[in-house]
Coordinates of C-alpha atoms in Angstrom, one line a residue:
M532 CA 145.1 74.5 17.5
S533 CA 148.7 75.8 17.6
I534 CA 151.5 74.0 19.5
A535 CA 152.0 77.1 21.8
R536 CA 148.3 77.0 22.9
T537 CA 148.4 73.3 23.5
I538 CA 151.5 73.7 25.7
L539 CA 149.9 76.5 27.7
Q540 CA 146.6 74.5 28.3
T541 CA 148.5 71.4 29.4
T542 CA 150.7 73.4 31.8
A543 CA 147.6 75.1 33.4
L544 CA 145.8 71.8 33.8
S545 CA 148.9 70.2 35.4
C546 CA 149.2 73.1 37.9
A547 CA 145.6 72.9 38.8
L548 CA 145.8 69.2 39.5
A549 CA 148.9 69.8 41.5
L550 CA 147.2 72.2 43.9
P551 CA 145.5 70.7 47.1
L552 CA 141.8 70.2 46.7
H553 CA 140.9 72.7 49.4
A554 CA 143.0 75.3 47.8
Q555 CA 141.0 74.9 44.6
E556 CA 137.7 75.2 46.4
Q557 CA 138.5 78.2 48.7
P558 CA 136.9 81.5 47.8
A559 CA 138.9 84.6 47.4
E560 CA 140.0 85.9 50.8
T561 CA 138.7 89.3 52.1
P562 CA 141.3 91.5 53.7
V563 CA 140.7 92.5 57.3
T564 CA 139.8 96.2 57.8
I565 CA 139.3 98.5 60.8
W566 CA 135.5 98.0 60.4
D567 CA 135.8 94.4 61.3
A568 CA 136.7 95.5 64.9
I569 CA 133.7 97.8 65.2
S570 CA 131.1 95.5 66.8
F571 CA 129.3 95.8 70.1
D572 CA 130.8 92.5 71.2
N573 CA 134.4 93.7 70.6
I574 CA 133.7 97.1 72.2
L575 CA 132.2 95.5 75.3
T576 CA 135.1 93.0 75.5
L577 CA 137.6 95.9 75.3
V578 CA 135.7 97.8 78.1
V579 CA 135.9 94.7 80.4
Q580 CA 139.5 94.0 79.6
S581 CA 140.4 97.7 80.2
F582 CA 138.7 97.6 83.6
I583 CA 140.8 94.6 84.8
P584 CA 144.0 96.6 85.3
T585 CA 142.1 98.8 87.7
L586 CA 141.2 95.8 89.8
R587 CA 144.9 94.7 89.8
V588 CA 145.7 97.7 92.0
L589 CA 143.8 95.8 94.8
A590 CA 144.6 92.2 93.8
D591 CA 146.3 89.9 91.3
V592 CA 143.6 89.0 88.9
R593 CA 143.9 86.3 86.2
Y594 CA 141.4 84.6 84.0
A595 CA 141.6 82.0 81.4
Q596 CA 139.0 83.3 79.0
I597 CA 136.5 86.1 78.6
D598 CA 133.1 85.5 76.8
V599 CA 130.9 88.4 75.7
D600 CA 127.3 88.1 74.4
S601 CA 125.9 91.5 73.6
V602 CA 122.5 90.2 72.7
R603 CA 122.0 88.6 76.1
N604 CA 123.8 91.5 77.7
R605 CA 126.2 89.1 79.3
V606 CA 129.9 88.9 80.2
A607 CA 131.6 85.8 81.6
L608 CA 135.1 85.4 83.0
V609 CA 136.2 81.7 83.0
G610 CA 138.9 80.2 85.1
V611 CA 139.2 83.1 87.6
D612 CA 142.1 83.4 90.0
V613 CA 142.2 86.3 92.4
R614 CA 144.9 86.9 95.0
P615 CA 144.0 90.0 97.0
F616 CA 146.5 92.1 99.0
L617 CA 145.6 91.5 102.7
P618 CA 147.5 93.0 105.6
Y619 CA 147.3 89.9 107.7
A620 CA 148.2 87.4 104.9
E621 CA 151.5 86.8 103.3
A622 CA 151.9 87.4 99.5
D623 CA 149.9 84.9 97.5
A624 CA 148.8 83.1 100.6
C625 CA 145.2 84.0 100.0
A626 CA 143.8 82.7 96.7
I627 CA 140.2 82.9 95.6
T628 CA 139.4 80.8 92.5
A629 CA 136.3 80.2 90.6
N630 CA 135.2 78.2 87.6
S631 CA 133.3 81.2 86.2
L632 CA 132.0 84.7 87.1
V633 CA 129.0 85.8 85.0
L634 CA 127.5 89.2 84.9
S635 CA 124.4 89.9 82.9
G636 CA 121.8 92.6 82.5
Q637 CA 118.5 93.1 80.7
P638 CA 118.3 91.4 77.3
I639 CA 118.3 93.9 74.5
D640 CA 114.8 92.9 73.4
R641 CA 113.3 93.5 76.9
Q642 CA 113.6 97.1 78.0
Q643 CA 111.0 97.3 80.7
G644 CA 113.5 98.0 83.5
Y645 CA 117.0 97.6 84.8
A646 CA 118.5 94.2 85.6
L647 CA 121.7 93.0 87.1
N648 CA 122.5 89.3 87.6
V649 CA 125.8 88.0 89.1
A650 CA 126.6 84.3 89.3
L651 CA 129.8 82.9 90.8
E652 CA 130.3 79.2 90.1
G653 CA 132.7 76.7 91.8
A654 CA 134.5 79.2 94.0
V655 CA 137.1 78.3 96.6
L656 CA 138.3 80.6 99.4
D657 CA 141.7 79.6 100.9
F658 CA 141.7 79.3 104.7
D659 CA 144.4 81.9 104.8
C660 CA 142.0 84.5 103.4
L661 CA 140.0 84.5 106.7
P662 CA 140.7 87.1 109.4
I663 CA 143.0 85.7 112.0
E664 CA 140.4 85.9 114.7
A665 CA 137.9 83.9 112.7
R666 CA 140.3 81.0 111.8
P667 CA 140.0 79.1 115.1
V668 CA 136.2 79.0 114.9
V669 CA 136.2 77.8 111.3
G670 CA 138.9 75.3 112.1
M671 CA 136.9 73.8 114.9
L672 CA 134.1 73.2 112.4
G673 CA 136.5 71.0 110.5
V674 CA 136.7 73.2 107.5
D675 CA 140.0 73.9 105.7
N676 CA 139.1 75.8 102.6
I677 CA 135.6 77.4 102.1
R678 CA 134.0 76.1 99.0
L679 CA 131.2 78.1 97.5
D680 CA 129.3 75.8 95.0
R681 CA 127.3 78.7 93.7
M682 CA 126.5 82.3 94.6
T683 CA 123.9 84.4 92.8
V684 CA 122.6 88.0 93.2
N685 CA 119.7 89.2 91.1
V686 CA 118.3 92.7 91.0
K687 CA 115.4 93.8 88.8
Y688 CA 113.9 97.3 88.7
D689 CA 110.7 97.9 86.8
F690 CA 110.2 101.2 85.1
A691 CA 106.4 101.1 85.0
S692 CA 105.8 100.4 88.7
G693 CA 108.9 101.9 90.2
G694 CA 109.3 98.7 92.2
A695 CA 112.2 96.2 92.5
M696 CA 112.8 92.6 93.2
I697 CA 116.2 91.6 94.8
N698 CA 117.2 88.1 95.7
F699 CA 120.5 86.3 96.5
G700 CA 121.7 82.8 97.2
A701 CA 124.9 81.2 98.4
D702 CA 125.6 77.5 98.8
L703 CA 128.6 76.7 101.1
D704 CA 129.8 73.1 100.5
K705 CA 129.2 70.9 103.6
L706 CA 128.1 73.9 105.7
A707 CA 125.0 75.8 104.8
A708 CA 122.9 77.5 102.1
L709 CA 121.9 81.1 102.6
S710 CA 119.2 82.8 100.5
G711 CA 117.1 85.8 100.7
S712 CA 114.7 88.0 98.8
L713 CA 113.3 91.5 99.0
D714 CA 110.1 92.6 97.2
L715 CA 109.8 96.4 96.9
D716 CA 106.5 97.8 95.7
Y717 CA 108.1 101.2 95.1
I718 CA 111.4 103.0 95.6
S719 CA 110.9 106.7 96.4
Y720 CA 113.6 109.3 96.2
R721 CA 111.6 112.5 96.2
M722 CA 113.5 115.8 96.8
D723 CA 112.6 118.4 99.4
L724 CA 112.6 121.5 97.2
D725 CA 113.3 123.8 100.2
S726 CA 116.4 121.9 101.4
E727 CA 117.2 120.3 98.1
E728 CA 117.8 117.0 99.9
V729 CA 116.6 113.7 98.7
M730 CA 114.2 111.9 101.0
P731 CA 114.6 108.2 100.2
A732 CA 111.9 105.6 101.1
A733 CA 111.0 102.1 100.2
Y734 CA 107.6 100.5 100.1
V735 CA 108.1 96.9 101.2
N736 CA 105.8 94.0 100.2
H737 CA 107.8 91.1 101.6
A738 CA 111.3 90.3 102.8
Q739 CA 112.7 86.8 103.6
I740 CA 116.0 85.2 104.6
T741 CA 116.5 81.5 104.8
L742 CA 119.4 79.5 106.3
E743 CA 119.5 75.8 105.3
D744 CA 121.6 73.4 107.1
R745 CA 124.1 71.3 105.0
G746 CA 126.3 70.1 107.8
L747 CA 126.9 73.2 109.8
Y748 CA 124.6 72.2 112.7
A749 CA 126.3 68.8 113.2
A750 CA 129.7 70.5 113.3
A751 CA 128.5 73.3 115.6
S752 CA 126.7 70.9 117.9
R753 CA 130.0 69.1 118.7
M754 CA 131.3 72.4 120.1
A755 CA 128.2 73.1 122.3
P756 CA 128.3 72.5 126.0
P757 CA 126.5 69.3 127.1
G758 CA 122.8 69.8 127.5
M759 CA 122.8 73.2 125.9
L760 CA 120.6 72.0 123.0
D761 CA 118.0 70.2 125.1
P762 CA 114.5 71.6 124.7
A763 CA 114.3 72.7 128.4
A764 CA 117.6 74.5 128.1
L765 CA 116.5 76.3 124.9
E766 CA 113.4 77.6 126.6
Q767 CA 115.7 79.2 129.2
I768 CA 118.5 80.5 127.0
I769 CA 116.7 81.8 123.9
P770 CA 114.1 84.3 125.4
G771 CA 116.7 86.1 127.5
A772 CA 119.3 86.3 124.7
I773 CA 116.9 87.7 122.1
A774 CA 115.2 90.0 124.5
E775 CA 118.5 91.6 125.4
V776 CA 119.2 92.1 121.6
F777 CA 115.8 93.7 121.1
A778 CA 116.2 95.9 124.2
D779 CA 119.6 97.2 122.9
M780 CA 118.1 97.7 119.4
N781 CA 115.2 99.7 120.8
G782 CA 117.5 102.1 122.6
P783 CA 117.9 103.3 126.2
D784 CA 114.6 105.2 126.1
A785 CA 112.5 102.3 124.8
R786 CA 113.9 99.1 126.1
E787 CA 110.5 97.6 126.7
L788 CA 109.6 95.0 124.2
S789 CA 106.7 95.5 121.8
T790 CA 104.0 93.0 121.3
E791 CA 105.5 92.0 117.9
Q792 CA 108.9 91.5 119.5
E793 CA 107.5 89.2 122.2
F794 CA 105.6 87.2 119.6
F795 CA 108.9 86.8 117.7
I796 CA 110.6 85.5 120.8
N797 CA 107.9 82.9 121.4
R798 CA 108.2 81.8 117.8
A799 CA 112.0 81.6 118.0
V800 CA 111.7 79.1 120.9
I801 CA 109.3 76.9 119.0
T802 CA 111.5 77.1 115.9
A803 CA 114.7 76.2 117.8
K804 CA 113.0 73.1 119.2
E805 CA 111.8 72.0 115.8
F806 CA 115.2 72.6 114.2
V807 CA 117.1 70.7 116.9
A808 CA 114.7 67.8 116.5
N809 CA 115.0 67.9 112.7
P810 CA 117.8 70.1 111.4
S811 CA 116.5 71.5 108.1
Q812 CA 116.1 75.3 107.7
I813 CA 115.3 78.5 109.6
I814 CA 113.3 81.2 107.8
I815 CA 112.8 84.8 109.0
E816 CA 110.3 86.7 106.9
T817 CA 108.0 89.7 107.3
S818 CA 104.3 89.2 107.9
A819 CA 102.9 92.7 107.9
P820 CA 99.1 92.6 107.8
N821 CA 98.8 95.5 105.3
T822 CA 101.3 95.9 102.5
P823 CA 103.2 97.7 101.2
V824 CA 104.9 99.0 104.3
R825 CA 106.6 102.4 103.8
L826 CA 110.0 102.7 105.4
G827 CA 111.7 106.1 105.4
E828 CA 114.6 107.7 107.2
A829 CA 112.6 108.3 110.3
D830 CA 112.0 104.5 110.6
L831 CA 115.7 103.8 110.6
E832 CA 116.0 105.9 113.7
D833 CA 113.2 104.0 115.4
P834 CA 113.9 100.3 115.0
K835 CA 111.2 99.3 117.4
A836 CA 108.5 101.0 115.3
M837 CA 110.0 99.5 112.1
F838 CA 109.9 96.0 113.7
S839 CA 106.2 96.6 114.5
K840 CA 105.5 97.7 110.9
L841 CA 107.2 94.7 109.3
T842 CA 106.1 92.2 111.9
P843 CA 108.9 89.6 111.3
T844 CA 108.3 86.0 112.1
I845 CA 110.5 83.0 112.3
G846 CA 109.9 79.3 111.5
T847 CA 111.2 76.2 109.8
V848 CA 108.5 76.3 107.0
P849 CA 107.8 79.4 104.8
M850 CA 104.5 81.1 105.4
A851 CA 103.6 80.6 101.7
I852 CA 103.1 76.9 102.5
F853 CA 100.3 77.9 104.9
T854 CA 98.9 80.8 102.9
G855 CA 99.1 79.2 99.5
I856 CA 96.4 77.2 97.7
P857 CA 95.7 73.9 99.6
A858 CA 96.4 70.7 97.8
A859 CA 92.7 69.8 98.1
E860 CA 91.6 72.8 96.2
L861 CA 94.2 72.2 93.5
K862 CA 92.8 68.7 93.1
Q863 CA 89.3 70.1 92.7
A864 CA 90.6 72.4 90.0
I865 CA 92.2 69.6 88.2
D866 CA 89.0 67.5 88.4
G867 CA 86.8 70.5 87.3
L868 CA 85.1 70.6 90.7
L869 CA 86.5 73.9 92.1
P870 CA 83.8 76.3 93.4
T871 CA 83.4 79.2 90.9
E872 CA 84.1 81.8 93.6
R873 CA 87.7 80.3 94.0
N874 CA 88.6 80.4 90.3
L875 CA 90.2 83.8 90.4
D876 CA 92.5 83.2 93.4
V877 CA 93.5 79.7 92.3
G878 CA 93.9 80.8 88.7
R879 CA 96.1 83.7 89.7
A880 CA 98.3 81.4 91.8
L881 CA 98.7 78.8 88.9
L882 CA 99.7 81.5 86.4
S883 CA 102.2 83.2 88.7
G884 CA 103.6 80.1 90.2
V885 CA 103.3 81.7 93.7
G886 CA 101.2 79.8 96.1
A887 CA 100.9 76.9 93.7
P888 CA 103.1 75.2 91.1
R889 CA 102.9 77.2 87.9
N890 CA 100.5 75.6 85.4
T891 CA 99.5 78.0 82.7
T892 CA 97.0 75.6 81.0
L893 CA 95.0 75.0 84.2
G894 CA 95.2 78.6 85.3
L895 CA 93.8 79.8 81.9
R896 CA 91.0 77.2 82.1
L897 CA 89.9 78.5 85.5
L898 CA 90.0 82.2 84.5
D899 CA 88.3 81.8 81.1
P900 CA 84.7 81.7 82.4
L901 CA 85.4 84.8 84.5
A902 CA 86.8 86.6 81.4
K903 CA 83.7 85.7 79.4
E904 CA 81.6 87.4 82.2
G905 CA 83.7 90.5 81.9
N906 CA 85.9 90.1 85.0
A907 CA 88.7 92.6 84.5
D908 CA 91.1 90.9 86.9
A909 CA 90.7 87.7 84.9
T910 CA 91.2 89.3 81.5
S911 CA 94.3 91.1 82.8
L912 CA 95.9 87.9 84.1
M913 CA 95.1 86.0 81.0
A914 CA 96.4 88.7 78.7
D915 CA 99.8 88.7 80.4
A916 CA 99.9 84.9 80.4
M917 CA 99.1 84.6 76.6
K918 CA 101.2 87.5 75.3
G919 CA 103.9 85.2 74.0
T920 CA 101.7 82.3 72.7
D921 CA 98.7 84.0 71.2
P922 CA 99.1 87.8 70.8
T923 CA 95.8 88.2 69.1
I924 CA 93.7 86.8 71.9
A925 CA 96.0 88.5 74.5
Y926 CA 95.4 91.8 72.8
R927 CA 91.6 91.3 73.0
L928 CA 91.9 90.5 76.7
A929 CA 94.2 93.4 77.3
L930 CA 91.8 95.8 75.6
H931 CA 89.1 94.8 78.0
A932 CA 91.3 94.9 81.1
S933 CA 92.8 98.3 80.3
A934 CA 89.4 99.9 79.6
N935 CA 88.1 98.5 82.9
G936 CA 90.7 99.9 85.3
K937 CA 93.7 97.6 85.0
P938 CA 96.5 100.0 84.2
A939 CA 99.1 97.2 84.0
S940 CA 97.4 96.1 80.8
L941 CA 98.0 99.4 79.1
S942 CA 101.8 98.7 78.7
L943 CA 100.9 95.2 77.5
L944 CA 98.6 96.8 74.8
N945 CA 101.5 98.8 73.4
D946 CA 103.8 95.7 73.4
L947 CA 101.3 93.5 71.7
E948 CA 100.5 96.1 68.9
D949 CA 104.2 95.7 67.8
Q950 CA 103.4 92.0 67.2
L951 CA 100.2 92.5 65.2
Q952 CA 99.6 93.6 61.6
L953 CA 97.5 96.8 61.3
N954 CA 94.5 94.9 59.9
E955 CA 94.7 92.3 62.7
M956 CA 94.9 95.0 65.4
L957 CA 92.0 97.0 63.9
E958 CA 89.8 93.9 63.6
V959 CA 90.3 93.0 67.2
Q960 CA 89.5 96.6 68.2
D961 CA 86.3 96.5 66.1
I962 CA 85.2 93.3 67.7
M963 CA 85.8 94.6 71.2
L964 CA 84.0 97.8 70.4
G965 CA 81.0 95.8 69.4
G966 CA 80.4 97.8 66.2
G967 CA 79.3 100.8 68.2
G968 CA 79.7 104.0 66.4
P969 CA 78.9 107.6 67.4
V970 CA 75.3 108.2 68.5
A971 CA 73.4 111.5 69.0
S972 CA 74.0 111.5 72.8
D973 CA 77.7 111.4 72.3
F974 CA 77.7 114.8 70.7
A975 CA 76.2 116.8 73.5
S976 CA 79.3 119.1 73.5
I977 CA 82.6 119.5 71.9
G978 CA 84.2 118.5 75.2
D979 CA 82.4 115.2 75.0
I980 CA 83.8 114.7 71.5
R981 CA 87.3 115.4 72.6
R982 CA 87.1 113.2 75.7
A983 CA 85.7 110.3 73.5
A984 CA 88.5 110.7 71.0
R985 CA 91.1 110.7 73.8
G986 CA 89.5 107.8 75.6
H987 CA 89.5 105.6 72.5
L988 CA 93.1 106.5 71.8
L989 CA 94.5 105.7 75.2
G990 CA 92.2 102.8 76.0
T991 CA 92.0 103.4 79.7
T992 CA 88.4 104.7 80.0
R993 CA 87.0 103.2 76.8
I994 CA 88.1 100.3 74.5
R995 CA 91.1 101.4 72.5
S996 CA 90.0 101.9 68.9
Y997 CA 92.1 103.9 66.4
R998 CA 89.1 104.1 64.1
A999 CA 86.7 105.5 66.7
A1000 CA 89.4 107.9 68.0
Y1001 CA 90.2 109.2 64.5
Y1002 CA 86.5 109.6 63.7
W1003 CA 85.7 111.6 66.8
A1004 CA 88.9 113.6 66.6
S1005 CA 88.1 114.6 63.1
V1006 CA 84.6 115.7 64.1
G1007 CA 86.1 117.7 66.9
A1008 CA 88.7 119.3 64.7
A1009 CA 86.0 120.3 62.2
T1010 CA 84.5 122.4 65.0
G1011 CA 87.8 124.3 65.5
D1012 CA 88.8 122.3 68.6
V1013 CA 92.6 122.4 68.5
A1014 CA 93.0 119.5 71.0
S1015 CA 90.9 117.2 68.8
A1016 CA 93.0 118.1 65.8
A1017 CA 96.1 117.2 67.8
I1018 CA 94.6 113.8 68.6
R1019 CA 93.9 113.2 64.9
D1020 CA 97.4 114.1 63.9
E1021 CA 98.8 112.0 66.8
I1022 CA 97.1 108.9 65.3
D1023 CA 98.7 109.7 61.9
T1024 CA 102.1 109.8 63.6
I1025 CA 101.5 106.5 65.3
M1026 CA 100.7 104.8 62.0
R1027 CA 103.7 106.4 60.3
L1028 CA 106.1 105.3 63.0
R1029 CA 104.8 101.7 63.0
G1030 CA 105.4 101.7 59.2
A1031 CA 101.7 101.4 58.3
T1032 CA 101.3 104.7 56.4
T1033 CA 100.0 103.0 53.2
A1034 CA 97.7 100.6 55.0
W1035 CA 96.3 103.3 57.2
A1036 CA 95.7 105.7 54.3
E1037 CA 93.0 103.3 53.0
V1038 CA 91.3 103.2 56.5
Q1039 CA 91.8 107.0 56.9
T1040 CA 90.0 107.7 53.6
S1041 CA 87.0 105.6 54.6
L1042 CA 86.9 107.4 58.0
E1043 CA 87.1 110.8 56.5
N1044 CA 84.3 110.0 54.1
G1045 CA 82.2 108.8 57.0
V1046 CA 82.9 112.0 59.0
L1047 CA 81.9 114.2 56.1
R1048 CA 78.8 112.1 55.4
D1049 CA 77.6 112.4 59.0
W1050 CA 78.6 116.0 59.3
V1051 CA 76.2 116.8 56.4
G1052 CA 73.6 114.1 56.8
R1053 CA 73.1 114.6 60.6
D1054 CA 73.8 118.3 60.4
L1055 CA 76.2 118.0 63.2
P1056 CA 76.9 121.8 63.4
A1057 CA 73.2 122.3 64.1
E1058 CA 73.2 119.6 66.8
L1059 CA 76.2 121.2 68.5
K1060 CA 74.5 124.6 68.6
K1061 CA 71.7 123.3 70.7

């Protein structure tokens, strides 16, 4: 080895040993490019930050941090400080702070509807933010700053049903908690084609608002005149006060109270006595005997009729406590002693968590015997409950429910097919079809063939079966029926789009051989001429 090479190797080794250990281990750095900024998270962050200057026209807005999660469709502002410009408050006198403000929508893997969720945590509203006329009343309650532990608003609109669920909640520290919900079966916005005006309407299933005492009653009772809260006094004060409100609401031409309004007043007196004896909560909710109740523009002009439609009631305990599943029946269900005729109602309540605590295991156990007997309500409920845990069984149940008049299961069928391999899906369909192929009576006419193909493709009047649908569509197409040919081609498209072209080709070949064999062996052209 030459002296020069030895010197070079020694120098290189010395330099390597002189470098920090982490410098020796670090990979080569990749330069930042413009493409590193092109991500949905970055774009969404930029949109939110660009919107903040618009808000600053109305208020000074500061925040410590912004957190964006595009997968959850969520944006959070942390350490929020808002100082609005109010005509009755000096500059910066009104400050609204919050630990966090979170806005979220529908997760990207769930696109069944629109969703908007707003959550405000740890908010404080300065006393100076209140209107001047409201400050004496709030001050007498012993409150300096209004502290909002948590406020939430949730809106969910379902594409399939056209309905929506809206709920909100606000917890005021040392005062009260206010919450409410609105269950809309359908939101209608049909247009009058002659006037080109939209005719909005809402179909209401249930509405509820709850006021929970967290110290407000104790503070307010100190301000009440002596004896005003005695039961005898309440019986005198409340009916007259509410009756006057209802009369004004009804209008000058209909001041007489309806039966429903008089019932509400009687319930209000009972509720007030119960609340004074034990301050807990006051609940106002609708109790319409037949739901959904349609409310249109005309109902807004006739409050008395709208009141009668919705039939509101008031109490200290929600009606669901009385209308839900009794504890005795739940115990029977747990012990396996529940009468069979109650399995469906109790099972539904257990799966939904409405009317009974949610318990999927017990709910499925109660519904299983009904499903085995072919009860479509039971199979529909079970399919929805099992879609995330056992898609194969859920698919079998949904096939039965959809074919037996439960349209909600049709959407579930399509979702579950995305989770199953083609062979798994076809195997379940074959089992549910019971191995039944075409028989002579099915071929009474070309129309029968077409309807059978379409029925098996949709799965609403017959068990969905791509094999049966393709078989019958191929027979119909051979007779020259264009609609049947379209069904056959639609199935090919479905398989191509789900990435199952190769796997389907093998099934398709077998089906086409069967069609040709039966076309010749049964002489189907001759049968169809009869």
